[in-house]
CSV table of C-alpha atoms and ligand atoms in Angstrom, one decimal:
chain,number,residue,atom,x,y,z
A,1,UNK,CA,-18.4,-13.2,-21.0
A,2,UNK,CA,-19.6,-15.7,-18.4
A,3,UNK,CA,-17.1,-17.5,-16.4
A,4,UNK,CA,-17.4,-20.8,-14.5
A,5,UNK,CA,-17.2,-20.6,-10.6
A,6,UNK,CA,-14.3,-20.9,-8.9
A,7,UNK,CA,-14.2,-24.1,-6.5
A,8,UNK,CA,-10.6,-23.0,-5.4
A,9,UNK,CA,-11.0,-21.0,-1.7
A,10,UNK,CA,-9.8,-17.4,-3.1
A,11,UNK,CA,-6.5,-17.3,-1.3
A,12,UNK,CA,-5.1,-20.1,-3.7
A,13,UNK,CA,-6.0,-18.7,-6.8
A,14,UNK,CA,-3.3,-17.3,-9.3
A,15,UNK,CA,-2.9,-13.6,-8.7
A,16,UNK,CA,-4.4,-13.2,-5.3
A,17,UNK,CA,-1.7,-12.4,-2.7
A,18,UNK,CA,-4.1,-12.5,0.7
A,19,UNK,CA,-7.9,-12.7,1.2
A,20,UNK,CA,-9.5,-11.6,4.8
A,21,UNK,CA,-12.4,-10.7,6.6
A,22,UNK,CA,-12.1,-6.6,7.7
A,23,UNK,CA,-11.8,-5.2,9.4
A,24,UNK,CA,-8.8,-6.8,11.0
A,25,UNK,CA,-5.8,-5.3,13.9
A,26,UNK,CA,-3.2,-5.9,11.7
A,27,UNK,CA,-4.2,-3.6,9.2
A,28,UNK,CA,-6.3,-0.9,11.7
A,29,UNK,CA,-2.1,-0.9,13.5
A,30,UNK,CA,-0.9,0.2,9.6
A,31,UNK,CA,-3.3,2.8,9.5
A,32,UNK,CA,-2.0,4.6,12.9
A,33,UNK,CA,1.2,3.5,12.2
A,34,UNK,CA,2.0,5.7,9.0
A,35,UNK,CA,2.1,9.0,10.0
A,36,UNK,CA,0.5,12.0,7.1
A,37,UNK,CA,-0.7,15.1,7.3
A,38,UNK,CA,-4.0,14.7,9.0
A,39,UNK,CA,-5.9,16.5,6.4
A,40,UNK,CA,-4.6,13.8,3.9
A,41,UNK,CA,-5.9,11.0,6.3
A,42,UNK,CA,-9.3,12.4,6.6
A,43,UNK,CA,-9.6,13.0,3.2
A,44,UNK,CA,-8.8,9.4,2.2
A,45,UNK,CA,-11.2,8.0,4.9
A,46,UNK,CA,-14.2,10.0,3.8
A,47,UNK,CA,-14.1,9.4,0.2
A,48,UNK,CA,-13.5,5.4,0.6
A,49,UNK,CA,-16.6,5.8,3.4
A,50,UNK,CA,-18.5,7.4,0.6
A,51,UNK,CA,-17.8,4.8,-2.0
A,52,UNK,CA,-20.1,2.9,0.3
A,53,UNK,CA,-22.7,5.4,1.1
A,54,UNK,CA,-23.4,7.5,-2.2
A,55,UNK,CA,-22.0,5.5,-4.7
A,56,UNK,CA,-25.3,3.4,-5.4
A,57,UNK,CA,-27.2,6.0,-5.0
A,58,UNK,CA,-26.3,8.4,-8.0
A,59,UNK,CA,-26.9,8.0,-11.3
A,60,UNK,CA,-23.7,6.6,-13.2
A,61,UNK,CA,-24.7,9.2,-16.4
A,62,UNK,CA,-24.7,11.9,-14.7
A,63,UNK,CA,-21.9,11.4,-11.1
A,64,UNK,CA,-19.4,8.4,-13.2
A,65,UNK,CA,-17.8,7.2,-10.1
A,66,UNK,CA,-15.9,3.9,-10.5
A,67,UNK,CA,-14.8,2.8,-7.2
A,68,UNK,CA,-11.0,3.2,-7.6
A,69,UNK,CA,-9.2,5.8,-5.5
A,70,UNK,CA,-5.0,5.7,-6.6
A,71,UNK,CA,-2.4,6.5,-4.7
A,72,UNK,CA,0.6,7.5,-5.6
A,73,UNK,CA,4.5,8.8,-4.5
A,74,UNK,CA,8.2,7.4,-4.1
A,75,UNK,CA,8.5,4.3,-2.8
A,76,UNK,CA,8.8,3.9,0.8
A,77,UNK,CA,6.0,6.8,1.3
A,78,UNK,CA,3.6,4.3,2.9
A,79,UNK,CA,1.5,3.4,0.0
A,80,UNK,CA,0.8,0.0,0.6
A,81,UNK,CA,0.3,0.3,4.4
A,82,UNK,CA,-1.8,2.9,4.3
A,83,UNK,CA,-4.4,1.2,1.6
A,84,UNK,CA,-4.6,-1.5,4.0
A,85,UNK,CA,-5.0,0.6,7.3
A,86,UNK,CA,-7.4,2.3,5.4
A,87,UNK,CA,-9.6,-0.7,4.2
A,88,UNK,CA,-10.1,-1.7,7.8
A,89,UNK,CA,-11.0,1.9,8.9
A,90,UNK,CA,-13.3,1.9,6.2
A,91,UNK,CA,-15.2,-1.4,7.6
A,92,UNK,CA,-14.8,0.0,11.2
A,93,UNK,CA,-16.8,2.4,10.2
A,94,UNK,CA,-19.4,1.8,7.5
A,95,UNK,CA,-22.5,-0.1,9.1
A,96,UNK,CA,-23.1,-2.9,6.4
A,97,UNK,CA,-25.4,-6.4,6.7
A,98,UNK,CA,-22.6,-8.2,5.5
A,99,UNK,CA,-19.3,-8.4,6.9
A,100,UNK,CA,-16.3,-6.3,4.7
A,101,UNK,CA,-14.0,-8.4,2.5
A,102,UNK,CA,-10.4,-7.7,1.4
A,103,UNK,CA,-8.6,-9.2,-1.6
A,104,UNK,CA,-5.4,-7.9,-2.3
A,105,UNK,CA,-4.1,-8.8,-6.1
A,106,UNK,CA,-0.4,-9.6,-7.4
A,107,UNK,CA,-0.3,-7.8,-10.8
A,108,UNK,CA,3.0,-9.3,-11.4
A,109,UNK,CA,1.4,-13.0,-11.4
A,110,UNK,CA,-1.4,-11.6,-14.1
A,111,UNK,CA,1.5,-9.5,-16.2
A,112,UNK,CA,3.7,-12.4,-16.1
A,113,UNK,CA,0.8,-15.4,-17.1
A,114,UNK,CA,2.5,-17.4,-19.9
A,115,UNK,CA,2.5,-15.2,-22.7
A,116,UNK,CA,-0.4,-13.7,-24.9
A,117,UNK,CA,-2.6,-15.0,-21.6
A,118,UNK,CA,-2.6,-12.1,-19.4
A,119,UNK,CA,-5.8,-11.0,-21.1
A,120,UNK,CA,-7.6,-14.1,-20.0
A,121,UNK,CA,-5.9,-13.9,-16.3
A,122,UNK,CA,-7.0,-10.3,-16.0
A,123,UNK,CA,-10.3,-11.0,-17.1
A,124,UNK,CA,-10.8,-14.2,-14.9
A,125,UNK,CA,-9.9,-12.7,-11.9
A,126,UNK,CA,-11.8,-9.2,-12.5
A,127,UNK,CA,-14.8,-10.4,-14.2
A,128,UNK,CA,-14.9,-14.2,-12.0
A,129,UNK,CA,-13.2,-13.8,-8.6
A,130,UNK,CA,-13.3,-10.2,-8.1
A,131,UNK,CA,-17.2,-9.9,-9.2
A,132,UNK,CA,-17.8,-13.3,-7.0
A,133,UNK,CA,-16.4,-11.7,-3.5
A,134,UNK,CA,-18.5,-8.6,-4.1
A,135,UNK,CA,-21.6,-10.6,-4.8
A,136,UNK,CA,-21.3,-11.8,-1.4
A,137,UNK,CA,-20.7,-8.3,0.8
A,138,UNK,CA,-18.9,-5.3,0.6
A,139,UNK,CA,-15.2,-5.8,-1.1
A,140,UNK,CA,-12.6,-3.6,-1.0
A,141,UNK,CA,-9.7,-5.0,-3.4
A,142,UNK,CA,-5.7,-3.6,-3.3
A,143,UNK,CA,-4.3,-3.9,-6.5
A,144,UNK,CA,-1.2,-2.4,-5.6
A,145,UNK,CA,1.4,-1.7,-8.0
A,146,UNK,CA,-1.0,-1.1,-10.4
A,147,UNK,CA,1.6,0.5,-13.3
A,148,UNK,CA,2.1,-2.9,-14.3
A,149,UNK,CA,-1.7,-4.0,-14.7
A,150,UNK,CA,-3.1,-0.9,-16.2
A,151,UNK,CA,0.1,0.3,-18.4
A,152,UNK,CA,0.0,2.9,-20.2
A,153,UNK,CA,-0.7,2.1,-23.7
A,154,UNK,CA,0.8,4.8,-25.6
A,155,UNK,CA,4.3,4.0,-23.4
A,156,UNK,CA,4.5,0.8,-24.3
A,157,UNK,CA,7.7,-0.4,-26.1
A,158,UNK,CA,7.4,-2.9,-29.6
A,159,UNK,CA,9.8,-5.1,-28.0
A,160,UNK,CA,8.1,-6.8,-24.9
A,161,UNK,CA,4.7,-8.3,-26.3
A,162,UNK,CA,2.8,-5.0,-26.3
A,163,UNK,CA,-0.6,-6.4,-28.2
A,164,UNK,CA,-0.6,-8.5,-25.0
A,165,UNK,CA,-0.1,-5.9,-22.6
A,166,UNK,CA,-2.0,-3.6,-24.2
A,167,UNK,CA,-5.1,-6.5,-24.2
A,168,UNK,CA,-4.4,-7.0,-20.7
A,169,UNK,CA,-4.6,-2.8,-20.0
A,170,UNK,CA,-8.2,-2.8,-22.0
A,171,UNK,CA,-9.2,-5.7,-19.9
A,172,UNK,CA,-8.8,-3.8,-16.8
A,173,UNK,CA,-11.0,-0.9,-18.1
A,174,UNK,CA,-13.4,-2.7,-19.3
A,175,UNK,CA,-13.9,-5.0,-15.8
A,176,UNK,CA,-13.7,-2.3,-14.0
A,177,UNK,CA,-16.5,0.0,-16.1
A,178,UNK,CA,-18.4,-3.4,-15.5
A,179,UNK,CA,-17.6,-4.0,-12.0
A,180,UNK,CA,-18.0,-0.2,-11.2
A,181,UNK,CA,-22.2,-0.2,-13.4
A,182,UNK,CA,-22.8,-4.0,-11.4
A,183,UNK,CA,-21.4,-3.4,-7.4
A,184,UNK,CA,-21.8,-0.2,-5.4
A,185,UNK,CA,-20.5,-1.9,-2.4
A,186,UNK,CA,-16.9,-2.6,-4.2
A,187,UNK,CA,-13.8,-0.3,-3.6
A,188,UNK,CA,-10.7,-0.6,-5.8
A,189,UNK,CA,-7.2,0.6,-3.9
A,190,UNK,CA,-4.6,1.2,-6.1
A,191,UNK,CA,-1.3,2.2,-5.5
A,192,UNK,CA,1.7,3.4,-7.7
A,193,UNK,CA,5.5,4.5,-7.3
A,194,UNK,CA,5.6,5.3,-11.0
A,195,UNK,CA,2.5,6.9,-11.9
A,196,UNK,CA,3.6,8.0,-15.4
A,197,UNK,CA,3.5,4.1,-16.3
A,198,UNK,CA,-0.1,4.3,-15.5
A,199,UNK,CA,-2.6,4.1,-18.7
A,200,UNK,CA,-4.2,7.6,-18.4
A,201,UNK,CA,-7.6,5.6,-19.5
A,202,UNK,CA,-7.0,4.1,-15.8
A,203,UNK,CA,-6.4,7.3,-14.1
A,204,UNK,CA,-9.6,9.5,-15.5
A,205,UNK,CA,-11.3,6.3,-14.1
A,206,UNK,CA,-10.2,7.2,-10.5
A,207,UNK,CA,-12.5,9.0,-8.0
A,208,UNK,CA,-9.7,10.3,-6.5
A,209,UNK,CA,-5.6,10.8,-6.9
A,210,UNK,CA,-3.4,11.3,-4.0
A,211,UNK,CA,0.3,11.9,-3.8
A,212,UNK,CA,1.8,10.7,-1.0
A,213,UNK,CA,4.3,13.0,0.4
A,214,UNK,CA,7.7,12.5,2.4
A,215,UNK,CA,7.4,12.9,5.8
A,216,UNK,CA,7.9,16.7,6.9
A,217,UNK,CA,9.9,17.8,10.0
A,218,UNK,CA,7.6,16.5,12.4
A,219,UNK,CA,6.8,13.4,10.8
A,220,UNK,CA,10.5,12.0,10.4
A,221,UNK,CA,10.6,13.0,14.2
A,222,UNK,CA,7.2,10.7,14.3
A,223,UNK,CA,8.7,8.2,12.4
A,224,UNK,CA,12.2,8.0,14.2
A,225,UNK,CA,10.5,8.0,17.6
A,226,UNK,CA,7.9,5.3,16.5
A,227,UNK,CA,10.6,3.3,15.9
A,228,UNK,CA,12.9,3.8,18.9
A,229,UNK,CA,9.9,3.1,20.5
A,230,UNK,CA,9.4,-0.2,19.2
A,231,UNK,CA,13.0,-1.4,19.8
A,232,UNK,CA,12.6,-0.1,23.4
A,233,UNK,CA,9.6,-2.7,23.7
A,234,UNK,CA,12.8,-5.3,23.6
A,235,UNK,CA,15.6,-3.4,24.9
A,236,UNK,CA,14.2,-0.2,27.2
A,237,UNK,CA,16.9,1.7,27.9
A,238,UNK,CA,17.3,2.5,23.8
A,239,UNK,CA,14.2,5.0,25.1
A,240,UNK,CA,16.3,7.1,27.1
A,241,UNK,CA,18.3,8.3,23.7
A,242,UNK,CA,15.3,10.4,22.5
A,243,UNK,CA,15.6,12.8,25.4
A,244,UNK,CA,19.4,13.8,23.7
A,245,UNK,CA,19.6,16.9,21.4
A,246,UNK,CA,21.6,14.1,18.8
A,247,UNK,CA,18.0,12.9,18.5
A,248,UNK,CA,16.7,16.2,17.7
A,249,UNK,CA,19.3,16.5,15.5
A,250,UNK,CA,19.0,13.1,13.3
A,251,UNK,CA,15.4,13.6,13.2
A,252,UNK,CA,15.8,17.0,11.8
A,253,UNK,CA,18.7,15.1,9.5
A,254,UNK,CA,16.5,12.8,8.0
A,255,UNK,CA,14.2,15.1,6.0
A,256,UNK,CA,14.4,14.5,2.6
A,257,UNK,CA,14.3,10.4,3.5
A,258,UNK,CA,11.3,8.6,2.7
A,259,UNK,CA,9.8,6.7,5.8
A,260,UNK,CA,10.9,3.2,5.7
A,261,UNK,CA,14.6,4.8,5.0
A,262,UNK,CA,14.2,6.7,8.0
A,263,UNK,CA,12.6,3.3,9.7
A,264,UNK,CA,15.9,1.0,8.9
A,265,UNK,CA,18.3,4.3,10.0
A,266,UNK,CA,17.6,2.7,13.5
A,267,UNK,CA,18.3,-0.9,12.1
A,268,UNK,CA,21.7,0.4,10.5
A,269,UNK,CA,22.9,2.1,14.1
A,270,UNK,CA,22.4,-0.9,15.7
A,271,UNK,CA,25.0,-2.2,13.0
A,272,UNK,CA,27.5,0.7,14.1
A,273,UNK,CA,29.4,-1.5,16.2
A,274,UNK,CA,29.6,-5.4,17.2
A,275,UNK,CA,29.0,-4.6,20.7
A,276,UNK,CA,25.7,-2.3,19.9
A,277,UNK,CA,25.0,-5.5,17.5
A,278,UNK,CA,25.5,-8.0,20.6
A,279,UNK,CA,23.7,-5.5,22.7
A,280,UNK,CA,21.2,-3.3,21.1
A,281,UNK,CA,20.0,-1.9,23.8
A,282,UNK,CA,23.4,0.2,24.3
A,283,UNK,CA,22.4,2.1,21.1
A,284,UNK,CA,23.2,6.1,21.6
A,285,UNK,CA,22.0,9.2,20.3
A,286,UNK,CA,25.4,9.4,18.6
A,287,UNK,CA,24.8,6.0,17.1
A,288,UNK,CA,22.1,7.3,15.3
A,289,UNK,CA,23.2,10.2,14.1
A,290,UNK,CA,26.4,8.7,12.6
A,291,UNK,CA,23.7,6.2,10.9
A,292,UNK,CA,21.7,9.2,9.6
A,293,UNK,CA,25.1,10.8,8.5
A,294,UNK,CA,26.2,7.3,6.6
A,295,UNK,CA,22.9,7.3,5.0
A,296,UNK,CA,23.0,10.7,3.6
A,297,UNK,CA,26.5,10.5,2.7
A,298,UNK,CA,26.1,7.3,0.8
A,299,UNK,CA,22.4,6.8,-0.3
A,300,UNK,CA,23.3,3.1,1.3
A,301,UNK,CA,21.5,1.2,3.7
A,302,UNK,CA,23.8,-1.1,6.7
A,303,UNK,CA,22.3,-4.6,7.7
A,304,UNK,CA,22.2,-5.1,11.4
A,305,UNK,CA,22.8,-8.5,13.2
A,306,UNK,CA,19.5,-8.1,15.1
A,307,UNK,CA,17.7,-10.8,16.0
A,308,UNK,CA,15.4,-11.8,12.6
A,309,UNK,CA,11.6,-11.2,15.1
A,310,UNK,CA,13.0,-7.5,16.3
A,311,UNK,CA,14.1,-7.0,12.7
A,312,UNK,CA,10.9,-8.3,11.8
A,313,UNK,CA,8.9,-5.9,13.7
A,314,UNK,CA,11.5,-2.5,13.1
A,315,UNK,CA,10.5,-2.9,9.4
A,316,UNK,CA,6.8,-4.2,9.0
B,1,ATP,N1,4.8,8.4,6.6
B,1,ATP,C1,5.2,7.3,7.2
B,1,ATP,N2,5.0,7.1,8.5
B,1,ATP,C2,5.4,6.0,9.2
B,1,ATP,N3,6.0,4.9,8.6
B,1,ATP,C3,6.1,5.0,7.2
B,1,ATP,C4,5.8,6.2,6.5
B,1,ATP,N4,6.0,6.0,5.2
B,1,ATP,C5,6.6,4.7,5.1
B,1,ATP,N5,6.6,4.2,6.3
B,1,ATP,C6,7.1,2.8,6.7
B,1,ATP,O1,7.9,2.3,5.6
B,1,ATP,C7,7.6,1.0,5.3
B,1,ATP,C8,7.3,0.8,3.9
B,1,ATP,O2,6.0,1.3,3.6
B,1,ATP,P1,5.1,0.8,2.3
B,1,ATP,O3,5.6,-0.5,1.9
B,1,ATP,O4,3.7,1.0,2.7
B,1,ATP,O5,5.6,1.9,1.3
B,1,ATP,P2,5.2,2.0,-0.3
B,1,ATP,O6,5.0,3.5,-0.5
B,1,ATP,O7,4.1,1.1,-0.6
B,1,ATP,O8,6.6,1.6,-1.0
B,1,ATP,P3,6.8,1.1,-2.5
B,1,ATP,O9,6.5,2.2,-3.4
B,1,ATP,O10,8.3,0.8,-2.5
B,1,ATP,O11,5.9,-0.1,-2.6
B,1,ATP,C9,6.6,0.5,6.3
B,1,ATP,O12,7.2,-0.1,7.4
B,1,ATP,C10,5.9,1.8,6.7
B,1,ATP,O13,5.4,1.8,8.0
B,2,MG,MG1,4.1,-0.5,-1.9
């Protein structure tokens, strides 16, 4: 089906949540930012550089690669931050004569088109946008989230306008087999806290599958430290904490957290008292650990009255 050009600039239209040139510092800072096992890092790198080097080569009949790599694991695992470190270590590295794209798409503004029209939205902005960015340069697209664009057919319930969604999950396939046969220079990210949701049609179509683990020892020590770190940019005597064994201790406490949990534990022992919360830099090693304690005990999370830019930058 042909589609009419899009006159909008591709930051304004429906289902797009951010368009950019790679690659870019914001996004090369996620990448370092999200500690994994290195193995897992490397591995990811190579086969999104490969997408780009081997992909147009090969015959589709006999290597079918598609250009999707999913990744997947329990929320706060660093899925979406590492898909977009990873698209600008990608264009770091990969020599093209055009400068790297990057689209990232809201499935929840395509799922949630008026109804019976997700079809149409899906196939507008896969089959027009999508396939307009790539003719102009390498494009690297985050559709994260992606359980509720590709849904698994054979999950879905009578009572929430399934011919739609299922349209809308055939859509998908069928773009991407097109996008896949039309632009070697086109890389698909797609992530997924609930990969059981995800139509297995979409899955067999990925190049690759990673589960995202939760940090081990050392990388809630990574994590915690990381973070500190970045309060002490504001207040720099917080630093001075990490050198007590209640560090060691709350960092070996918070195994079994995901990272952005173990990220707002320093946010929630700045909440320990008003005075910590006037002054954060008078945060202890005890602090923490009570945090860490809380946390476990109650699965809850403590607001801090921290300034909203510090905040801001604790939890990015
Ligand atoms: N392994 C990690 N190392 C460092 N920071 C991490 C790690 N995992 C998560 N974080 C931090 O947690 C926050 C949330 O990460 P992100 O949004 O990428 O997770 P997600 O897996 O996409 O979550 P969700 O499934 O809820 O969408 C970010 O600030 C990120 O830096
Ligand atoms: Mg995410």
């Amino acid at each position: 089906m042909e589609h009419t050009p899009n006159t909008k600039p591709v930051s304004e239209i429906r289902g797009i949540l951010d368009s950019r040139a790679l690659p870019c510092e914001e996004f090369s800072a996620l990448w370092e930012a999200v500690f994994l096992p290195q193995e897992l890092k490397d591995r990811l790198l190579s086969q999104a550089i490969l997408n780009f080097t081997l992909r147009g080569r090969l015959d589709r009949a006999t290597v079918p690669l598609h250009g999707v790599m999913v990744l997947v694991g329990p929320p706060g695992t660093g899925k979406t931050s590492i898909a977009r470190g990873l698209a600008s270590r990608v264009a770091e590295c990969v020599e093209a004569e055009q400068s790297f794209r990057y689209i990232e798409v809201e499935p929840h503004a395509l799922a949630s088109a008026a109804l019976g029209r997700s079809q149409q939205a899906v196939k507008h902005l896969l089959g027009a946008v999508v396939a307009e960015q790539a003719d102009a340069g390498p494009l690297i697209v985050l559709l994260d989230e992606v359980e509720t664009l590709a849904a698994d057919r054979s999950r879905m319930s009578m009572e929430a306008n399934p011919i739609d969604v299922h349209r809308a999950t055939d859509a998908v396939l069928a773009q991407v087999d097109h996008l896949a046969a039309r632009y070697p220079n086109l890389l698909f990210l797609a992530t997924s806290n609930f990969p059981e949701a995800i139509d297995a049609a979409f899955l067999s179509r990925a190049d690759i599958v990673e589960t995202l683990p939760l940090p081990d020892a050392e990388g809630c020590a990574r994590i915690l430290s990381d973070t500190i770190n970045a309060l002490a940019l504001h207040y720099p005597a917080v630093a001075g904490l990490m050198d007590h064994p209640e560090f060691a201790e709350a960092c070996h406490l918070c195994q079994g957290l995901d990272g952005r949990r173990i990220r707002k534990v320093v946010v929630s022992a700045c909440a320990t008292s008003k005075q910590v919360a006037l002054d954060p830099g008078s945060l202890s090693a005890s602090d923490l650990l009570a945090a860490v304690h809380r946390l476990r005990q109650n699965g809850g999370l403590q607001t801090a009255a921290m300034p909203t830019q510090v905040l801001q930058e604790l939890l990015s």
